[in-house]
C-alpha cells in the first residue's frame, strides 16, 4: 500500500484529489494538510488531519505528496517535498514560471523521485472520443481543432486568490493547462503560438479570457479558448477535416459529479447519456450523414492508477517531467505572445 499525503483541501483537494485517491486500489490517503477549518476532519474522520507541510513530512510512512494548494505555493511546497525524499504529484499548473518548473525537474532527477503533474482532463470521455476520431482518420486531414472551456460569472469574487493580481492567478493558469494538454496529446508540439490573454470584466485584476492558436504544419490550427462571460457556452470540442467534422456540445460529467460530492467508486462513473455525445458529420452523396459518437466511460482514477504503477516501477508516468515542462513553456509563450501582440515560434 502506498501512503499518500494530500496538501491542501480547497476545491482541488476536496473535489478532484481526495475522493479519487480513496477510490484507487493500492493507494491509501493517510493524511491531509488543511491549514485552517475542519472540513477535512468532518469529511474524512479516519484520515489524519494536519496543519502544516512540516507535520506531514515528519511522517516517515508518507511516500507521495499531492500538492493541491494555490498556484504560487506549488514550487516551494514541491521543492520541500522533493528535498525531504518524497515523490511528488502537483496539481496543474505545475508552477507559475518555466524556470521554477525546470528547477523542480532537475531536483527530482537529483533525488531520484517521481515528479508528475495532474492533467486529469485527458481522461474525459468526450476527449477520448476525439482521440479515436483523430487516430482513425475518419475526417481525413484535420485542419482545425477547437477546445473551449466557457463559464458565466460576471460578478467578481472579492478575496479569491485566483482573481487577485498575484503570480499564477487568472484564467490562463487555471484553464489553459487542460486545453494545452488536449492539443499536445492529439498533435504534439506546434511550430508557433499566437495568443490573446485579456480581462473582459470591469474592475477585474486577473485575466478572465483567452484565445490561443497553435500553428501546426499543413494548415492545421488548434484553437484554445475560454471566457468567463459566456452565458451561452460555445461547443466544447470542434474538429474540422477534409472529409467531415465532429462537434461536441456538453461537458464530460465527472467534474460536476465530483463537485457535488459523488464518489468515483459509485457506478456508473463517467457515463454520459447519448443525447450529449458528439456529432460526426460526413459527406454522403449530395448531402451529409450525421451520427453520434459515444463518449468513452472514462475515469480520473486512471490518472492515479498510472501514478501508482509508475511508483511501483511497472510503467512510465502518463505525464512525464518533460511533458510538464512543455505545457509550462506553452503558457509562457502564450503570455509573451499576448503582451507583444505577435506570433512566437516554438
Short mmCIF file of C-alpha atoms in Angstrom, two decimals:
data_model
loop_
_atom_site.label_atom_id
_atom_site.label_comp_id
_atom_site.label_asym_id
_atom_site.label_seq_id
_atom_site.Cartn_x
_atom_site.Cartn_y
_atom_site.Cartn_z
CA UNK A 1 0.00 0.00 0.00
CA UNK A 2 1.34 3.41 -0.98
CA UNK A 3 0.77 6.03 1.71
CA UNK A 4 -0.35 9.38 0.29
CA UNK A 5 -0.34 12.81 1.90
CA UNK A 6 -2.62 15.47 0.41
CA UNK A 7 -1.53 19.09 0.84
CA UNK A 8 -4.50 21.44 0.55
CA UNK A 9 -8.24 20.99 0.99
CA UNK A 10 -9.73 23.73 -1.14
CA UNK A 11 -11.75 22.88 -4.23
CA UNK A 12 -8.91 20.94 -5.88
CA UNK A 13 -8.02 18.85 -2.85
CA UNK A 14 -11.59 18.34 -1.69
CA UNK A 15 -13.22 17.52 -5.06
CA UNK A 16 -10.56 16.37 -7.51
CA UNK A 17 -7.95 14.58 -5.41
CA UNK A 18 -9.14 13.18 -2.07
CA UNK A 19 -12.14 11.18 -3.37
CA UNK A 20 -10.19 9.93 -6.39
CA UNK A 21 -7.18 8.81 -4.33
CA UNK A 22 -9.51 6.99 -1.92
CA UNK A 23 -11.09 5.08 -4.82
CA UNK A 24 -7.84 3.69 -6.30
CA UNK A 25 -6.68 0.28 -5.05
CA UNK A 26 -3.14 0.32 -3.75
CA UNK A 27 -3.28 3.95 -2.59
CA UNK A 28 -4.06 4.98 0.98
CA UNK A 29 -4.91 8.57 1.84
CA UNK A 30 -3.07 8.69 5.15
CA UNK A 31 -3.03 12.42 5.88
CA UNK A 32 -4.47 15.75 4.73
CA UNK A 33 -2.91 19.13 5.38
CA UNK A 34 -5.62 21.75 5.90
CA UNK A 35 -4.17 24.95 7.30
CA UNK A 36 -7.45 26.07 8.88
CA UNK A 37 -11.01 24.87 9.10
CA UNK A 38 -12.46 21.46 9.94
CA UNK A 39 -13.92 20.38 6.60
CA UNK A 40 -11.30 17.67 6.04
CA UNK A 41 -11.81 16.18 9.51
CA UNK A 42 -15.59 16.16 9.05
CA UNK A 43 -15.36 14.58 5.60
CA UNK A 44 -12.65 12.05 6.43
CA UNK A 45 -12.70 11.19 10.16
CA UNK A 46 -10.44 8.19 9.51
CA UNK A 47 -7.65 10.33 7.97
CA UNK A 48 -5.04 12.18 9.99
CA UNK A 49 -5.55 15.95 9.63
CA UNK A 50 -2.51 18.21 9.92
CA UNK A 51 -1.99 21.98 9.90
CA UNK A 52 1.37 22.25 8.13
CA UNK A 53 3.54 20.63 5.50
CA UNK A 54 6.28 20.20 8.09
CA UNK A 55 3.97 17.96 10.12
CA UNK A 56 3.25 15.86 7.04
CA UNK A 57 6.91 15.43 6.16
CA UNK A 58 7.57 14.34 9.74
CA UNK A 59 5.50 11.22 8.99
CA UNK A 60 8.05 8.69 7.65
CA UNK A 61 5.37 6.43 6.19
CA UNK A 62 4.25 9.06 3.66
CA UNK A 63 5.76 8.16 0.28
CA UNK A 64 3.99 10.53 -2.10
CA UNK A 65 2.73 14.05 -1.54
CA UNK A 66 -0.02 15.63 -3.63
CA UNK A 67 0.22 19.42 -3.89
CA UNK A 68 -3.28 20.92 -4.30
CA UNK A 69 -2.70 24.41 -2.92
CA UNK A 70 -2.80 27.90 -4.53
CA UNK A 71 -0.62 28.06 -7.63
CA UNK A 72 2.14 30.26 -6.25
CA UNK A 73 2.83 27.70 -3.49
CA UNK A 74 3.35 24.78 -5.89
CA UNK A 75 7.05 25.44 -6.37
CA UNK A 76 8.12 25.91 -2.73
CA UNK A 77 5.95 23.06 -1.46
CA UNK A 78 7.03 20.63 -4.20
CA UNK A 79 10.66 21.59 -3.63
CA UNK A 80 10.35 20.99 0.10
CA UNK A 81 8.80 17.57 -0.51
CA UNK A 82 11.46 16.52 -3.02
CA UNK A 83 14.21 17.63 -0.67
CA UNK A 84 12.57 15.53 2.04
CA UNK A 85 12.80 12.46 -0.22
CA UNK A 86 9.15 12.23 -1.21
CA UNK A 87 7.62 11.53 -4.61
CA UNK A 88 5.51 14.48 -5.73
CA UNK A 89 2.31 14.92 -7.72
CA UNK A 90 1.43 18.57 -8.41
CA UNK A 91 -1.98 19.83 -9.41
CA UNK A 92 -1.96 21.94 -12.59
CA UNK A 93 -0.44 24.38 -13.30
CA UNK A 94 2.92 22.81 -12.49
CA UNK A 95 4.38 26.12 -11.24
CA UNK A 96 3.98 29.81 -12.04
CA UNK A 97 7.12 30.05 -14.23
CA UNK A 98 9.06 27.78 -16.56
CA UNK A 99 12.22 28.47 -14.57
CA UNK A 100 10.62 27.16 -11.38
CA UNK A 101 9.41 24.06 -13.23
CA UNK A 102 12.88 23.38 -14.63
CA UNK A 103 14.39 23.64 -11.16
CA UNK A 104 11.93 21.07 -9.81
CA UNK A 105 12.63 18.67 -12.67
CA UNK A 106 16.36 18.90 -12.04
CA UNK A 107 15.82 18.35 -8.31
CA UNK A 108 13.64 15.28 -8.97
CA UNK A 109 16.42 13.84 -11.17
CA UNK A 110 19.00 14.55 -8.48
CA UNK A 111 16.95 12.97 -5.71
CA UNK A 112 15.61 10.10 -7.82
CA UNK A 113 11.99 10.87 -7.00
CA UNK A 114 8.89 10.71 -9.18
CA UNK A 115 7.58 14.12 -10.22
CA UNK A 116 4.39 14.43 -12.24
CA UNK A 117 1.53 16.88 -12.86
CA UNK A 118 -2.21 16.26 -12.62
CA UNK A 119 -3.53 16.66 -16.19
CA UNK A 120 -6.76 14.81 -15.50
CA UNK A 121 -8.93 16.23 -18.30
CA UNK A 122 -7.30 13.92 -20.84
CA UNK A 123 -9.38 11.26 -19.06
CA UNK A 124 -12.66 12.94 -20.04
CA UNK A 125 -14.84 10.58 -22.08
CA UNK A 126 -15.55 13.14 -24.82
CA UNK A 127 -11.83 13.84 -25.26
CA UNK A 128 -11.20 10.11 -25.63
CA UNK A 129 -13.88 10.08 -28.35
CA UNK A 130 -11.99 12.92 -30.07
CA UNK A 131 -8.76 10.90 -29.89
CA UNK A 132 -10.47 7.92 -31.51
CA UNK A 133 -11.83 10.07 -34.35
CA UNK A 134 -8.41 11.63 -35.00
CA UNK A 135 -6.49 8.36 -34.79
CA UNK A 136 -8.98 6.55 -37.07
CA UNK A 137 -8.54 9.19 -39.78
CA UNK A 138 -12.32 9.44 -40.16
CA UNK A 139 -12.20 13.16 -41.01
CA UNK A 140 -9.27 12.96 -43.41
CA UNK A 141 -6.70 15.70 -42.93
CA UNK A 142 -7.58 17.73 -39.82
CA UNK A 143 -7.33 21.47 -40.44
CA UNK A 144 -8.87 22.83 -37.22
CA UNK A 145 -9.30 21.69 -33.64
CA UNK A 146 -11.13 23.79 -31.08
CA UNK A 147 -11.24 23.09 -27.36
CA UNK A 148 -13.33 25.55 -25.37
CA UNK A 149 -13.97 25.84 -21.65
CA UNK A 150 -16.51 28.61 -21.08
CA UNK A 151 -18.13 29.87 -17.90
CA UNK A 152 -20.56 32.60 -16.98
CA UNK A 153 -19.71 34.57 -13.85
CA UNK A 154 -19.96 38.30 -14.46
CA UNK A 155 -19.58 39.10 -10.78
CA UNK A 156 -16.14 39.34 -9.20
CA UNK A 157 -15.13 37.21 -6.20
CA UNK A 158 -13.55 39.54 -3.61
CA UNK A 159 -10.79 37.79 -1.72
CA UNK A 160 -10.46 34.87 -4.17
CA UNK A 161 -6.79 34.20 -4.85
CA UNK A 162 -7.47 33.21 -8.46
CA UNK A 163 -8.85 36.70 -9.14
CA UNK A 164 -6.12 38.66 -7.38
CA UNK A 165 -3.12 40.25 -9.07
CA UNK A 166 -0.57 37.66 -7.92
CA UNK A 167 1.67 35.04 -9.56
CA UNK A 168 -0.26 32.18 -11.13
CA UNK A 169 -3.68 33.78 -10.77
CA UNK A 170 -6.13 34.29 -13.60
CA UNK A 171 -7.88 32.01 -16.02
CA UNK A 172 -4.82 31.38 -18.21
CA UNK A 173 -3.12 29.35 -15.48
CA UNK A 174 -6.42 27.87 -14.31
CA UNK A 175 -7.89 26.58 -17.58
CA UNK A 176 -5.23 26.73 -20.30
CA UNK A 177 -3.20 23.76 -18.92
CA UNK A 178 -6.18 21.49 -19.62
CA UNK A 179 -6.64 22.78 -23.15
CA UNK A 180 -2.93 22.75 -23.94
CA UNK A 181 -2.84 19.14 -22.77
CA UNK A 182 -5.62 18.29 -25.23
CA UNK A 183 -3.74 19.80 -28.16
CA UNK A 184 -0.39 18.25 -27.26
CA UNK A 185 -1.88 14.79 -26.76
CA UNK A 186 -3.58 14.94 -30.16
CA UNK A 187 -0.99 16.73 -32.29
CA UNK A 188 2.27 17.13 -30.39
CA UNK A 189 4.30 20.33 -30.21
CA UNK A 190 3.32 23.21 -32.52
CA UNK A 191 5.51 25.33 -34.75
CA UNK A 192 4.31 28.64 -33.27
CA UNK A 193 1.89 30.22 -30.81
CA UNK A 194 -0.42 33.24 -31.12
CA UNK A 195 -2.39 34.34 -28.08
CA UNK A 196 -4.70 37.00 -26.76
CA UNK A 197 -4.94 36.88 -22.95
CA UNK A 198 -7.19 39.59 -21.58
CA UNK A 199 -9.52 40.96 -18.92
CA UNK A 200 -13.17 41.20 -20.00
CA UNK A 201 -14.94 42.06 -16.74
CA UNK A 202 -14.81 45.61 -15.48
CA UNK A 203 -12.53 46.11 -12.44
CA UNK A 204 -11.11 42.57 -12.63
CA UNK A 205 -7.47 42.30 -11.58
CA UNK A 206 -6.57 38.98 -13.24
CA UNK A 207 -7.09 37.71 -16.78
CA UNK A 208 -10.50 36.11 -17.30
CA UNK A 209 -10.47 35.24 -21.03
CA UNK A 210 -8.05 33.99 -23.66
CA UNK A 211 -7.78 32.77 -27.23
CA UNK A 212 -4.65 30.76 -28.07
CA UNK A 213 -3.86 29.48 -31.56
CA UNK A 214 -1.25 26.76 -32.01
CA UNK A 215 0.18 26.66 -35.52
CA UNK A 216 0.97 23.21 -36.95
CA UNK A 217 2.21 22.09 -40.37
CA UNK A 218 -0.18 21.63 -43.32
CA UNK A 219 -2.58 24.38 -42.23
CA UNK A 220 -3.63 22.66 -39.02
CA UNK A 221 -4.64 25.09 -36.28
CA UNK A 222 -5.53 24.22 -32.70
CA UNK A 223 -7.63 26.94 -31.07
CA UNK A 224 -7.84 27.00 -27.27
CA UNK A 225 -10.27 29.46 -25.75
CA UNK A 226 -12.27 30.44 -22.74
CA UNK A 227 -14.41 33.29 -21.50
CA UNK A 228 -15.98 33.90 -18.12
CA UNK A 229 -18.78 35.86 -19.83
CA UNK A 230 -20.24 33.06 -21.93
CA UNK A 231 -23.90 32.88 -20.93
CA UNK A 232 -24.46 30.57 -23.91
CA UNK A 233 -21.39 28.31 -23.95
CA UNK A 234 -19.76 27.51 -27.25
CA UNK A 235 -19.18 23.87 -28.33
CA UNK A 236 -16.80 22.00 -26.04
CA UNK A 237 -14.91 20.46 -28.97
CA UNK A 238 -14.82 21.04 -32.73
CA UNK A 239 -12.85 19.09 -35.33
CA UNK A 240 -12.85 20.13 -38.98
CA UNK A 241 -11.29 17.93 -41.64
CA UNK A 242 -11.24 17.38 -45.37
CA UNK A 243 -13.77 14.54 -45.03
CA UNK A 244 -16.15 15.86 -42.40
CA UNK A 245 -16.48 17.40 -38.94
CA UNK A 246 -17.09 16.47 -35.32
CA UNK A 247 -18.81 18.76 -32.81
CA UNK A 248 -19.34 18.10 -29.11
CA UNK A 249 -21.53 20.46 -27.08
CA UNK A 250 -21.82 19.25 -23.48
CA UNK A 251 -19.13 18.79 -20.82
CA UNK A 252 -17.90 15.47 -19.50
CA UNK A 253 -19.89 14.79 -16.28
CA UNK A 254 -17.01 13.81 -13.98
CA UNK A 255 -16.12 17.31 -12.75
CA UNK A 256 -19.68 18.18 -11.83
CA UNK A 257 -20.19 14.83 -10.12
CA UNK A 258 -17.06 15.37 -8.02
CA UNK A 259 -18.11 18.92 -7.16
CA UNK A 260 -21.43 17.51 -5.95
CA UNK A 261 -19.62 15.11 -3.65
CA UNK A 262 -20.23 11.89 -5.56
CA UNK A 263 -17.70 9.12 -5.05
CA UNK A 264 -15.74 7.80 -8.08
CA UNK A 265 -16.33 4.24 -6.91
CA UNK A 266 -20.06 4.71 -7.50
CA UNK A 267 -21.42 3.05 -10.64
CA UNK A 268 -21.85 4.04 -13.35
CA UNK A 269 -18.99 6.54 -13.25
CA UNK A 270 -18.06 8.80 -16.16
CA UNK A 271 -21.19 7.76 -18.08
CA UNK A 272 -22.58 10.35 -20.47
CA UNK A 273 -26.11 9.99 -21.90
CA UNK A 274 -26.42 9.50 -25.64
CA UNK A 275 -28.06 12.89 -26.21
CA UNK A 276 -24.82 14.54 -25.02
CA UNK A 277 -22.48 12.60 -27.33
CA UNK A 278 -20.63 14.44 -30.07
CA UNK A 279 -21.98 14.53 -33.60
CA UNK A 280 -19.96 13.31 -36.59
CA UNK A 281 -20.95 14.82 -39.93
CA UNK A 282 -19.59 13.32 -43.15
CA UNK A 283 -20.49 13.85 -46.83
CA UNK A 284 -22.82 11.29 -48.37
CA UNK A 285 -23.98 11.66 -51.96
CA UNK A 286 -25.32 15.16 -52.46
CA UNK A 287 -25.83 15.68 -48.73
CA UNK A 288 -24.45 14.72 -45.36
CA UNK A 289 -24.78 11.87 -42.92
CA UNK A 290 -24.77 12.51 -39.18
CA UNK A 291 -24.29 10.12 -36.31
CA UNK A 292 -23.42 10.38 -32.66
CA UNK A 293 -20.06 9.10 -31.44
CA UNK A 294 -20.20 7.55 -27.95
CA UNK A 295 -18.19 9.24 -25.22
CA UNK A 296 -16.00 6.66 -23.55
CA UNK A 297 -16.74 5.77 -19.94
CA UNK A 298 -13.53 7.38 -18.71
CA UNK A 299 -12.33 7.84 -15.19
CA UNK A 300 -9.99 10.25 -13.38
CA UNK A 301 -8.95 7.25 -11.30
CA UNK A 302 -6.96 6.14 -14.36
CA UNK A 303 -4.54 9.01 -13.73
CA UNK A 304 -3.90 7.90 -10.17
CA UNK A 305 -3.75 4.23 -11.18
CA UNK A 306 -0.99 5.17 -13.63
CA UNK A 307 0.82 7.17 -10.93
CA UNK A 308 0.58 4.16 -8.59
CA UNK A 309 2.02 1.83 -11.24
CA UNK A 310 4.80 4.33 -12.02
CA UNK A 311 5.70 4.46 -8.32
CA UNK A 312 5.86 0.66 -8.32
CA UNK A 313 8.11 0.64 -11.40
CA UNK A 314 5.51 -1.04 -13.62
CA UNK A 315 5.15 1.73 -16.19
CA UNK A 316 6.18 5.27 -17.09
CA UNK A 317 4.09 8.17 -15.76
CA UNK A 318 1.39 9.38 -18.14
CA UNK A 319 2.64 12.93 -17.58
CA UNK A 320 6.44 12.95 -17.70
CA UNK A 321 8.55 15.82 -16.34
CA UNK A 322 9.48 16.85 -19.90
CA UNK A 323 5.83 16.92 -20.90
CA UNK A 324 5.03 19.08 -17.89
CA UNK A 325 7.80 21.47 -18.96
CA UNK A 326 6.33 21.67 -22.47
CA UNK A 327 2.98 22.75 -21.02
CA UNK A 328 4.71 25.40 -18.89
CA UNK A 329 6.63 26.68 -21.90
CA UNK A 330 3.37 26.94 -23.82
CA UNK A 331 1.85 29.05 -21.03
CA UNK A 332 4.83 31.40 -21.08
CA UNK A 333 4.77 31.68 -24.88
CA UNK A 334 1.05 32.47 -24.76
CA UNK A 335 1.62 35.19 -22.21
CA UNK A 336 4.52 36.65 -24.21
CA UNK A 337 2.58 36.48 -27.48
CA UNK A 338 -0.32 38.35 -25.95
CA UNK A 339 1.90 41.02 -24.41
CA UNK A 340 3.84 41.57 -27.64
CA UNK A 341 0.80 41.10 -29.92
CA UNK A 342 2.67 38.77 -32.22
CA UNK A 343 3.13 35.13 -33.19
CA UNK A 344 6.06 33.47 -31.41
CA UNK A 345 7.83 30.39 -32.83
CA UNK A 346 8.15 27.34 -30.61
#
